[in-house]
C-alpha positions as a Markdown table, in Angstrom:
| # | Residue | x | y | z |
|---|---|---|---|---|
| 1 | Met | -34.1 | 10.9 | 54.4 |
| 2 | Leu | -30.2 | 10.5 | 55.5 |
| 3 | Asp | -30.5 | 6.9 | 54.7 |
| 4 | Lys | -32.0 | 7.6 | 50.8 |
| 5 | Glu | -29.0 | 10.2 | 50.0 |
| 6 | Lys | -26.4 | 7.7 | 51.2 |
| 7 | Ala | -27.8 | 5.5 | 49.0 |
| 8 | Asn | -27.6 | 7.4 | 46.2 |
| 9 | Lys | -24.0 | 8.3 | 47.0 |
| 10 | Gln | -23.4 | 4.9 | 47.2 |
| 11 | Lys | -25.1 | 4.2 | 43.3 |
| 12 | Tyr | -23.1 | 6.9 | 41.8 |
| 13 | Pro | -19.9 | 7.8 | 43.2 |
| 14 | Glu | -18.6 | 8.8 | 39.7 |
| 15 | Ala | -21.2 | 11.8 | 40.7 |
| 16 | Glu | -19.0 | 13.2 | 43.2 |
| 17 | Pro | -16.8 | 16.3 | 41.9 |
| 18 | Lys | -13.4 | 15.9 | 41.3 |
| 19 | Val | -10.5 | 18.3 | 40.9 |
| 20 | Ile | -8.3 | 18.1 | 37.9 |
| 21 | Arg | -4.8 | 19.7 | 37.8 |
| 22 | Val | -4.2 | 21.1 | 34.6 |
| 23 | Gln | -0.5 | 20.7 | 34.4 |
| 24 | Glu | 1.3 | 23.0 | 31.1 |
| 25 | Leu | 3.5 | 20.7 | 29.2 |
| 26 | Pro | 7.2 | 21.6 | 28.7 |
| 27 | Ser | 8.0 | 23.1 | 25.0 |
| 28 | Ala | 10.3 | 19.7 | 24.0 |
| 29 | Glu | 7.5 | 17.3 | 25.1 |
| 30 | Tyr | 4.6 | 18.5 | 23.7 |
| 31 | Met | 7.2 | 18.7 | 20.3 |
| 32 | Ala | 8.2 | 15.1 | 20.6 |
| 33 | Ile | 4.3 | 14.2 | 21.4 |
| 34 | Lys | 2.8 | 16.3 | 18.2 |
| 35 | Gln | 5.8 | 14.3 | 16.4 |
| 36 | Arg | 4.5 | 10.9 | 18.1 |
| 37 | Tyr | 1.2 | 11.9 | 16.5 |
| 38 | Lys | 2.5 | 12.5 | 13.2 |
| 39 | Glu | 4.5 | 9.4 | 12.9 |
| 40 | Asn | 1.4 | 7.6 | 13.9 |
| 41 | Val | -0.8 | 9.2 | 11.3 |
| 42 | Gln | 1.6 | 8.1 | 9.0 |
| 43 | Arg | 1.7 | 4.9 | 9.8 |
| 44 | Val | -1.9 | 4.4 | 9.6 |
| 45 | Glu | -1.8 | 6.1 | 6.0 |
| 46 | Glu | 0.7 | 3.6 | 5.1 |
| 47 | Leu | -1.4 | 0.4 | 6.6 |
| 48 | Glu | -4.1 | 1.7 | 5.1 |
| 49 | Glu | -2.6 | 1.7 | 1.7 |
| 50 | Lys | -0.9 | -1.5 | 2.1 |
| 51 | Cys | -4.7 | -3.0 | 3.2 |
| 52 | Arg | -6.0 | -1.1 | -0.3 |
| 53 | Met | -3.4 | -3.0 | -2.1 |
| 54 | Leu | -3.9 | -6.4 | -0.5 |
| 55 | Glu | -7.7 | -6.1 | -0.9 |
| 56 | Asp | -7.0 | -5.2 | -4.6 |
| 57 | Ala | -4.5 | -7.6 | -5.4 |
| 58 | Leu | -7.0 | -10.6 | -4.1 |
| 59 | Lys | -9.7 | -8.9 | -6.3 |
| 60 | Tyr | -7.6 | -9.3 | -9.7 |
| 61 | Gly | -6.2 | -12.8 | -8.6 |
| 62 | Glu | -2.7 | -11.8 | -8.3 |
| 63 | Ile | -1.9 | -13.4 | -5.1 |
| 64 | Thr | -2.9 | -16.9 | -6.8 |
| 65 | Thr | -0.5 | -16.2 | -9.0 |
| 66 | Leu | 1.9 | -15.5 | -6.7 |
| 67 | Ser | 1.2 | -18.5 | -4.8 |
| 68 | Arg | 1.7 | -20.5 | -8.0 |
| 69 | Met | 5.0 | -19.4 | -8.2 |
| 70 | Ile | 5.7 | -20.0 | -4.6 |
| 71 | Met | 4.5 | -23.7 | -5.2 |
| 72 | Glu | 6.6 | -23.8 | -8.8 |
| 73 | Tyr | 9.4 | -22.4 | -7.2 |
| 74 | Gln | 9.3 | -25.4 | -4.1 |
| 75 | Ala | 8.4 | -27.9 | -6.7 |
| 76 | Met | 11.7 | -27.0 | -8.4 |
| 77 | Ser | 14.0 | -26.9 | -5.3 |
| 78 | Val | 12.2 | -30.6 | -4.1 |
| 79 | Ser | 13.2 | -32.2 | -8.0 |
| 80 | Tyr | 16.6 | -30.5 | -7.6 |
| 81 | Leu | 17.5 | -31.8 | -4.1 |
| 82 | Glu | 16.6 | -35.3 | -5.3 |
| 83 | His | 18.5 | -34.2 | -8.4 |
| 84 | Ile | 21.7 | -34.0 | -6.3 |
| 85 | Ser | 21.0 | -36.7 | -3.5 |
| 86 | Lys | 20.8 | -39.6 | -6.9 |
| 87 | Glu | 24.3 | -38.0 | -8.0 |
| 88 | Met | 25.6 | -38.1 | -4.5 |
| 89 | Gln | 24.9 | -41.6 | -3.7 |
| 90 | Ile | 26.2 | -42.7 | -7.8 |
| 91 | Tyr | 29.4 | -40.7 | -7.5 |
| 92 | Arg | 32.0 | -41.4 | -4.5 |
| 93 | Tyr | 32.9 | -37.8 | -4.1 |
| 94 | Ser | 34.9 | -37.2 | -1.6 |
| 95 | Tyr | 34.0 | -36.2 | 2.2 |
| 96 | Glu | 34.3 | -32.5 | 2.0 |
| 97 | Glu | 32.5 | -32.5 | -1.1 |
| 98 | Arg | 29.8 | -34.5 | 0.5 |
| 99 | Gln | 29.5 | -32.5 | 3.4 |
| 100 | Gln | 29.0 | -29.4 | 0.8 |
| 101 | Gly | 26.7 | -31.1 | -0.9 |
| 102 | Met | 24.3 | -32.5 | 2.6 |
| 103 | Glu | 24.8 | -28.8 | 3.9 |
| 104 | Phe | 22.9 | -27.5 | -0.1 |
| 105 | Ile | 20.2 | -30.1 | 1.0 |
| 106 | Lys | 19.6 | -29.1 | 4.1 |
| 107 | Tyr | 19.0 | -25.6 | 2.4 |
| 108 | Leu | 17.0 | -26.7 | -0.2 |
| 109 | Arg | 14.7 | -28.3 | 2.2 |
| 110 | Gln | 14.7 | -25.4 | 4.3 |
| 111 | Val | 14.1 | -23.4 | 1.3 |
| 112 | Ala | 11.1 | -25.9 | 0.4 |
| 113 | Ser | 9.4 | -25.5 | 4.1 |
| 114 | Glu | 9.9 | -22.3 | 4.0 |
| 115 | Leu | 8.1 | -21.7 | 0.7 |
| 116 | Glu | 5.5 | -23.8 | 2.2 |
| 117 | Gly | 4.4 | -21.7 | 5.2 |
| 118 | Leu | 4.4 | -18.5 | 3.0 |
| 119 | Leu | 1.6 | -20.6 | 1.3 |
| 120 | Trp | -0.1 | -22.2 | 3.9 |
| 121 | Pro | 0.6 | -19.7 | 7.6 |
| 122 | Gly | 0.6 | -21.9 | 9.9 |
| 123 | Gly | 1.1 | -25.2 | 9.0 |
| 124 | Val | -0.7 | -27.4 | 5.8 |
| 125 | Asn | -3.0 | -28.9 | 8.6 |
| 126 | Ala | -3.9 | -25.3 | 9.7 |
């Protein structure tokens, strides 16, 4: 009989009574917890609203319009980039002007790659 009781105690250790201490929270801490709870509820509501807006945008094709606009802007950036680099090859600019042009070309390339990242998060091959 003792072995059986021992086996039961080992099987269900959480069934043993536990002592729980109840401690009153200071009012400032309690108010801070309530405030954080309200903020979290508000964040959840904002996220739900954003999700609904995104779902609506996907339903009504606004995302495809946005991606088309991004692609057009990217194409414009690339063509402008090509135009500037051709001009720099044709005309003889001063060193400072060439440096400014190269910096602008670098900026346009960065914009084009950022736009590509917006269209295909994770890269084109992802």
